[in-house]
Tab-separated table of C-alpha atoms and ligand atoms in Angstrom:
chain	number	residue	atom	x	y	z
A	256	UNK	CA	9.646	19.490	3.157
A	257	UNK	CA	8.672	20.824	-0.548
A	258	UNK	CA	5.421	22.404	-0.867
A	259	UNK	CA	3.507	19.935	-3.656
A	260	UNK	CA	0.311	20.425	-5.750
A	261	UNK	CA	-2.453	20.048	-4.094
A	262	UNK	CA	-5.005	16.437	-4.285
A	263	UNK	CA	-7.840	16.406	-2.565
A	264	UNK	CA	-7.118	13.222	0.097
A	265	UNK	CA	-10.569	14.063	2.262
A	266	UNK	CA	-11.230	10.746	4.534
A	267	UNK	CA	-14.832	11.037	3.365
A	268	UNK	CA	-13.798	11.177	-0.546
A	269	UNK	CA	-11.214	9.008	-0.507
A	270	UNK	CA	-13.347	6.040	0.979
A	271	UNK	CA	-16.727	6.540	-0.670
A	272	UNK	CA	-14.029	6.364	-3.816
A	273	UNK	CA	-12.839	3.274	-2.526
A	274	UNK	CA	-16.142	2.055	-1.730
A	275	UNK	CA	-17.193	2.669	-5.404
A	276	UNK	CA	-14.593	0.782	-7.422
A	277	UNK	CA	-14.146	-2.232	-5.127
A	278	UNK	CA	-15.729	-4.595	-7.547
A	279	UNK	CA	-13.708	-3.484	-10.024
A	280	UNK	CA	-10.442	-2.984	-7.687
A	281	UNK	CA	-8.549	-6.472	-8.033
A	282	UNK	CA	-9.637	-6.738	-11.922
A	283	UNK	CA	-7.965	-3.510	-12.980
A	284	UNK	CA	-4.986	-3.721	-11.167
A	285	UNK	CA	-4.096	-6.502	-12.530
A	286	UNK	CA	-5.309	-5.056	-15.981
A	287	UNK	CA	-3.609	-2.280	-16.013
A	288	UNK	CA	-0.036	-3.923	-14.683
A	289	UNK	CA	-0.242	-6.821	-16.801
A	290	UNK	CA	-0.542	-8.894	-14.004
A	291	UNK	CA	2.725	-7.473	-12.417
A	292	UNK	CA	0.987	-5.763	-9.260
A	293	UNK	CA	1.046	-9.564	-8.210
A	294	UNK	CA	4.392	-9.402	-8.426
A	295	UNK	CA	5.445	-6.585	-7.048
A	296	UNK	CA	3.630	-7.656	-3.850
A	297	UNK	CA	4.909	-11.403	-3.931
A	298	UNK	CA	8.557	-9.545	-4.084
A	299	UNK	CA	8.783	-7.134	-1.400
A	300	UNK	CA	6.669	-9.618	1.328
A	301	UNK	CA	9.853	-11.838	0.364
A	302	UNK	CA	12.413	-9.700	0.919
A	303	UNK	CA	10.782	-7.850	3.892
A	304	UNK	CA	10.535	-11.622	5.286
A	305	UNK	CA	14.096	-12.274	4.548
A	306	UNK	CA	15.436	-9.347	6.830
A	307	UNK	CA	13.096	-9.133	9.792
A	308	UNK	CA	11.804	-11.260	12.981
A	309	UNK	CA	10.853	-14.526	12.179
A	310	UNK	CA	7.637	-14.579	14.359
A	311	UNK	CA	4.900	-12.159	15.556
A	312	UNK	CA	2.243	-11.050	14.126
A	313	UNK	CA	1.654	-9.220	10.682
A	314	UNK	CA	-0.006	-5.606	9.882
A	315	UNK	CA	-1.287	-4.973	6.496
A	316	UNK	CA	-2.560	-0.923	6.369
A	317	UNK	CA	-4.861	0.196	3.790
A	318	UNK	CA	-5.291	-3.725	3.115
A	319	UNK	CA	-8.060	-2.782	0.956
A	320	UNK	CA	-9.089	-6.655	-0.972
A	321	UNK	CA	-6.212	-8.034	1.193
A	322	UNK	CA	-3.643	-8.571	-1.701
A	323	UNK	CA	-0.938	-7.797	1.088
A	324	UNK	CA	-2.082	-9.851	3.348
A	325	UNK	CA	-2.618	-13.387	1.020
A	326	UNK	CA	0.670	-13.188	0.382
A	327	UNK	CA	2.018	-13.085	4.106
A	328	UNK	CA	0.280	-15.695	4.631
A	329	UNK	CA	1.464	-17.794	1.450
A	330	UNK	CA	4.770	-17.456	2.420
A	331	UNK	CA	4.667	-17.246	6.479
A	332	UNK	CA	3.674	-20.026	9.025
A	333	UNK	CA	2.534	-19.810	12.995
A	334	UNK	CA	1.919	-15.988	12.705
A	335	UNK	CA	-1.115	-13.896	13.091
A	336	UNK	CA	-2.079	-11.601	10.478
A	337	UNK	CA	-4.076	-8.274	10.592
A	338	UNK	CA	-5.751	-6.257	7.675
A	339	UNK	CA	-7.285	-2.634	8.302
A	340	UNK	CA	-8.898	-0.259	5.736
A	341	UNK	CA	-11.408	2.755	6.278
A	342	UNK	CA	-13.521	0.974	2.886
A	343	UNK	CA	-16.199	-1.083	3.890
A	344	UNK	CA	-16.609	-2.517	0.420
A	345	UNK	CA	-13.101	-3.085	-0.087
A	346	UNK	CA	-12.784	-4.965	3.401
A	347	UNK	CA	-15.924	-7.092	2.250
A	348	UNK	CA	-13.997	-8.231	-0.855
A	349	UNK	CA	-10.914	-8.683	1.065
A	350	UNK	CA	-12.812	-11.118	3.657
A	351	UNK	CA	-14.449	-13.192	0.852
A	352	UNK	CA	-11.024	-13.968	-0.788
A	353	UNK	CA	-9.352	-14.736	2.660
A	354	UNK	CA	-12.708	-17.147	3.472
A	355	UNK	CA	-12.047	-18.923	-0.176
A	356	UNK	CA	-7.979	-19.148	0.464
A	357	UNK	CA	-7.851	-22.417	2.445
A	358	UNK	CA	-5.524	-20.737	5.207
A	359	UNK	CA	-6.249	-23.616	7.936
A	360	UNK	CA	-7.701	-22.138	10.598
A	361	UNK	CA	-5.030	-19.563	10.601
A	362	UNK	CA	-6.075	-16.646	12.582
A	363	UNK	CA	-6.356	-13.718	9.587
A	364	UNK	CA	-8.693	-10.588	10.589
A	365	UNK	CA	-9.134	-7.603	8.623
A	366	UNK	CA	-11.205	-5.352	9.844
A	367	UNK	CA	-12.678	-1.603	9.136
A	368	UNK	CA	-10.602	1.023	10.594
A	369	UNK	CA	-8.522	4.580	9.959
A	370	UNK	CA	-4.989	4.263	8.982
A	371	UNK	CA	-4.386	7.416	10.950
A	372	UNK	CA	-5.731	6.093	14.398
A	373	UNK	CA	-5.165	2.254	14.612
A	374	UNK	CA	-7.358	0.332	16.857
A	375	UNK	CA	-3.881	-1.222	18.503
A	376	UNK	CA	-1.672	-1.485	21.566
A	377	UNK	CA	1.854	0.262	20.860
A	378	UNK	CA	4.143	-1.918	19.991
A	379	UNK	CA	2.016	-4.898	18.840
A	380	UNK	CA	3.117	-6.027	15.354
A	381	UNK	CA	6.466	-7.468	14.389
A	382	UNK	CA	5.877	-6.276	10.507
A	383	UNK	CA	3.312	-3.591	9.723
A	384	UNK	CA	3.148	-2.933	6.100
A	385	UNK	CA	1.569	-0.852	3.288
A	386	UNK	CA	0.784	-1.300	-0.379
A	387	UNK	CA	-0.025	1.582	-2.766
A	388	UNK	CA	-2.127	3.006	0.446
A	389	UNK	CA	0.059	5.471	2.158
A	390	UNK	CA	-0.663	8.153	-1.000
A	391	UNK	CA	-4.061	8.023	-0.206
A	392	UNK	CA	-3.860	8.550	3.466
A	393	UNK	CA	-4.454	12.368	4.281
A	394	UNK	CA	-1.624	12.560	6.040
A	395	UNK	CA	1.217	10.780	5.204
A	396	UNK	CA	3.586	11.972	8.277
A	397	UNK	CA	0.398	10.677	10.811
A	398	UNK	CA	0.299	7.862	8.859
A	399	UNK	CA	3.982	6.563	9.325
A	400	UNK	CA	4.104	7.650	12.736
A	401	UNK	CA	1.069	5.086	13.827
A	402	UNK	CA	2.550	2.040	11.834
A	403	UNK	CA	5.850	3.071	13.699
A	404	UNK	CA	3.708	3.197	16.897
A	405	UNK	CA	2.508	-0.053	16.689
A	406	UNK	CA	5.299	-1.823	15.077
A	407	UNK	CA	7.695	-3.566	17.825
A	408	UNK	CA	11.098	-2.513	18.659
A	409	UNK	CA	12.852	-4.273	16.165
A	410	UNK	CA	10.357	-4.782	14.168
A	411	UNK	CA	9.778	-3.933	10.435
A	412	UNK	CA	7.887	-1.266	8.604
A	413	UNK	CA	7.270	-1.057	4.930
A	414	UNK	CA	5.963	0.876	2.228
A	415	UNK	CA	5.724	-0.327	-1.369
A	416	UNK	CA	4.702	2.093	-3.332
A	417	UNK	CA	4.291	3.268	-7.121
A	418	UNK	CA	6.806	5.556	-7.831
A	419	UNK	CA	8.688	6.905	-11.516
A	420	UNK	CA	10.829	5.661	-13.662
A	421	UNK	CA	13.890	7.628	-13.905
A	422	UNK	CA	15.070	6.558	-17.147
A	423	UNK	CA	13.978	9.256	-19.635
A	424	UNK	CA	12.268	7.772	-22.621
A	425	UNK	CA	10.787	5.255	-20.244
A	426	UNK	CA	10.008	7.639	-18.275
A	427	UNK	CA	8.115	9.840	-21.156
A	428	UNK	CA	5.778	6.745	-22.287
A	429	UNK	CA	4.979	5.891	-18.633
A	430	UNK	CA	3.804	9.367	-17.886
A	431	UNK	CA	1.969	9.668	-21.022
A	432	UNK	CA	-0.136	5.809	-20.239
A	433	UNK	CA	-0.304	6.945	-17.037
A	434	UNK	CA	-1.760	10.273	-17.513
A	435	UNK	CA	-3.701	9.723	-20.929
A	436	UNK	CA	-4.936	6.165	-21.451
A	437	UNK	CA	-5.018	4.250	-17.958
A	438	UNK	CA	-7.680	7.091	-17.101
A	439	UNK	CA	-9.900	6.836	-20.015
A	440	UNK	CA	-10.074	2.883	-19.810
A	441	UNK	CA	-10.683	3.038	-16.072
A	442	UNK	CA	-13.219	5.371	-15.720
A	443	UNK	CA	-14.916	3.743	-18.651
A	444	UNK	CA	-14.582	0.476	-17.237
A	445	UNK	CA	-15.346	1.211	-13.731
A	446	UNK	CA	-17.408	4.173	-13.768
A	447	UNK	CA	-17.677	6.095	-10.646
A	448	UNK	CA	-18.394	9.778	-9.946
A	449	UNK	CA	-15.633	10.144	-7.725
A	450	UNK	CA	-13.144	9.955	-10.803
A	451	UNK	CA	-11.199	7.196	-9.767
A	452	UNK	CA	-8.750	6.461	-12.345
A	453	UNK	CA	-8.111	9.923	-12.888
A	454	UNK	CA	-7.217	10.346	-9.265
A	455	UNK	CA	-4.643	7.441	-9.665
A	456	UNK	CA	-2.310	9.332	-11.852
A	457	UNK	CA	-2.914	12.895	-10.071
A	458	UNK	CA	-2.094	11.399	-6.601
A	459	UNK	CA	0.957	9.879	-8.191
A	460	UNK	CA	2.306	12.226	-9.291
A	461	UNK	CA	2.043	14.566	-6.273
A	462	UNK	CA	2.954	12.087	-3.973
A	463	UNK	CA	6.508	11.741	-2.053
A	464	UNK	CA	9.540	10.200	-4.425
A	465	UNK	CA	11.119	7.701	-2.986
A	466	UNK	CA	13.953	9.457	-1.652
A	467	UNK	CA	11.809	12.012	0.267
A	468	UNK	CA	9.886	8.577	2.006
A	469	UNK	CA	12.957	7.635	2.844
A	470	UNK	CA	13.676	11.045	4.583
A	471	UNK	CA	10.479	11.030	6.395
A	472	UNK	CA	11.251	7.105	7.657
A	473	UNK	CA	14.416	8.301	8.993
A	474	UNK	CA	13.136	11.837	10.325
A	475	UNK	CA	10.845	9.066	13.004
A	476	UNK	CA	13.719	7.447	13.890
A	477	UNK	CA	13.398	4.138	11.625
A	478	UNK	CA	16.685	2.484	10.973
A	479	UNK	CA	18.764	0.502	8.407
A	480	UNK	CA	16.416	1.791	5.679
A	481	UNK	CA	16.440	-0.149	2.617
A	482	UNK	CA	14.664	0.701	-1.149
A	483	UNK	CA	14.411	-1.382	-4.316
A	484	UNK	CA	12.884	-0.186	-7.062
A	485	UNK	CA	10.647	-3.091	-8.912
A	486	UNK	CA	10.026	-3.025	-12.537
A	487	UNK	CA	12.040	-0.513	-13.661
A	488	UNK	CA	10.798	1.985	-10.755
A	489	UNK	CA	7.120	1.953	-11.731
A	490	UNK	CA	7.115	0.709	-8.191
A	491	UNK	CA	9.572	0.964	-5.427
A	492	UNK	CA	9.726	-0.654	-2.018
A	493	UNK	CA	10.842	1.283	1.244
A	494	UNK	CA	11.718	-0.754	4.876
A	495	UNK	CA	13.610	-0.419	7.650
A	496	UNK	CA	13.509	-1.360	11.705
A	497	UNK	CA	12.245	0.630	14.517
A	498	UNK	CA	15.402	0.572	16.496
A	499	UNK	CA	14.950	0.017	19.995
A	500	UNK	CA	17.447	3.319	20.605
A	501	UNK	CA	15.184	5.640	18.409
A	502	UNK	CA	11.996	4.361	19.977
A	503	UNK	CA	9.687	7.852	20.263
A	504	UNK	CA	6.833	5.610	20.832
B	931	SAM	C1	-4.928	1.622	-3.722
B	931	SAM	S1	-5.725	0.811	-2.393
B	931	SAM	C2	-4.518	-0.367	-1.887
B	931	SAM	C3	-5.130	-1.645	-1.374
B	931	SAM	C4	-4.171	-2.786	-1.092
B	931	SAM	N1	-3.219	-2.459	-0.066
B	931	SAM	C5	-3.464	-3.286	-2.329
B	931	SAM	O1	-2.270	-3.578	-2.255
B	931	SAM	O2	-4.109	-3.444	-3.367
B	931	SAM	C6	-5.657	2.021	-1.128
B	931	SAM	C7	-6.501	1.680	0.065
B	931	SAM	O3	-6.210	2.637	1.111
B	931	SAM	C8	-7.382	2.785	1.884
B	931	SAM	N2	-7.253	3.986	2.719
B	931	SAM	C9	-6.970	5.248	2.354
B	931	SAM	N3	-6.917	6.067	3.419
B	931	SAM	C10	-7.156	5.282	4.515
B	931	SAM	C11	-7.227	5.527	5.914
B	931	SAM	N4	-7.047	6.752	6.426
B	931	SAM	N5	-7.477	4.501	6.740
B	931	SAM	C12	-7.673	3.247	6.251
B	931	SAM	N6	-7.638	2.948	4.936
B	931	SAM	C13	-7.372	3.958	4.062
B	931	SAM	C14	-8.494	2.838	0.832
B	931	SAM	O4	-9.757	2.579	1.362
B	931	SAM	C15	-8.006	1.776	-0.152
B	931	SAM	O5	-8.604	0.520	0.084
C-alpha cells in the first residue's frame, strides 16, 4: 500500500488528547457539522441494520461519548450492546449519557480498553462497528483485523468514516474550512496542548480514502463490501460480512 505522510498516532498521545477535549467532544462535533454528525451516525446504524443478523450482540470501537452506541440502541431491541475506548474521560461521558437515556434495563457496557487488543472471545459480536475512530488507531491493519476477529461468521463490520469530497469546487472550500478555520475555532474553543483540532484535519487528510479501506476490508477476507458516501462524501460509510469461507480467525 502507498507510503503516506506521516501523523503522529502514539497510544499515549492520542488518548491523553482524547482525554483532554472530552468535555468539549459532543459540543463541537455537532458545532462544527451543523448538527449533521448526528446524522451521519443515525444513517449508517440504519442501513448496517437493514443488511445484517437480526440478533446478537453489538460492538461499538473507539465508542468514545457513545454516539454509536445510543443509536443502536434507539433503533434495535433484545440485543446487547458493547462500547470500548482507550479514553477514560471520554468513556466517563459516554456512561453518563447512556445512565440519562432511559434504555430499560437494557444491558449497555462500555468499558476502557485498546482497539488493537479487545478484551473479547473470537467470534462474539454479530455487528462490530466504528465511527471516525479507526484514523486514530495506530494501526489501522491491527485494528480491522481484531473487529474481524471478534465479529461472528456472518456477521457485520463497519467503518464510517470522514472522508473527501470529490467534487472539485466543493472539494476546494471543504479543504480550505477544514484546514484553516475548523482549527482556529477548535483550539480556541477547546484549548488543549495536544493540538486537537489541528490534528483533526492532518489525520484526515493522511488517512486511507475510501477505496483503499475498502481494499484493506477485502485483503482480510470481508465480503459483499458495501460504501455510501453521506453528505456529499464529507463522510463515507464502509461494511461488509465476515464470510464464513474467508474466516482467518
Ligand atoms: C473521534 S473519536 C470518535 C468517538 C465516537 N466513536 C464518535 O462517533 O464520536 C475517536 C476515539 O477513538 C479512541 N481511540 C483511538 N485509538 C484507540 C485505541 N487504540 N483503542 C481504543 N480507543 C481508541 C479515542 O480515545 C477517541 O475516543
Amino acid at each position: 500500500m502507498q507510503t503516506k505522510p506521516f501523523t503522529d498516532k502514539s497510544p499515549e498521545k492520542i488518548r491523553r488528547m482524547f482525554d483532554s477535549i472530552a468535555p468539549w467532544y459532543d459540543f463541537l462535533n455537532h458545532f462544527f457539522s451543523l448538527g449533521i454528525d448526528r446524522y451521519w451516525r443515525r444513517a449508517a446504524v440504519k442501513r448496517i441494520l437493514s443488511e445484517t443478523i437480526p440478533e446478537g450482540s453489538i460492538l461499538d470501537v473507539c465508542c468514545g461519548t457513545g454516539d454509536l452506541t445510543l443509536e443502536f440502541l434507539k433503533q434495535t431491541k433484545n440485543r446487547e450492546y458493547y462500547g470500548i475506548d482507550f479514553s477514560p474521560e471520554m468513556v466517563n461521558i459516554g456512561l453518563r449519557k447512556i445512565e440519562r437515556y432511559k434504555n430499560n434495563g437494557i444491558p449497555v457496557r462500555l468499558m476502557v480498553g485498546d482497539a488493537l487488543n479487545l478484551p473479547f472471545e473470537s467470534g462474539s459480536f454479530s455487528i462490530v462497528a466504528v465511527a471516525f475512530g479507526l484514523r486514530n488507531v495506530g494501526n489501522t491493519e491491527r485494528g480491522l483485523r481484531e473487529m474481524f476477529r471478534v465479529c461472528k461468521q456472518d456477521g457485520t463490520i463497519a467503518v464510517l468514516e470522514f472522508s473527501m469530497p470529490e467534487r472539485p469546487i466543493l472539494s476546494t472550500a471543504y479543504r480550505f474550512y477544514f484546514r484553516s478555520i475548523l482549527p482556529r475555532i477548535g483550539q480556541f474553543l477547546a484549548r488543549n496542548q495536544s493540538n486537537a483540532y489541528h490534528y483533526l484535519p492532518e489525520s484526515v487528510l493522511t488517512f486511507d480514502k475510501p477505496k483503499e479501506l475498502v481494499q484493506r476490508l477485502q485483503l482480510l477476507g470481508i465480503t459483499n463490501i458495501q460504501t455510501q458516501p453521506l453528505t456529499f462524501g464529507i463522510a463515507t460509510l464502509i461494511w461488509g460480512q465476515k464470510n464464513a469461507n474467508h474466516s482467518a480467525n
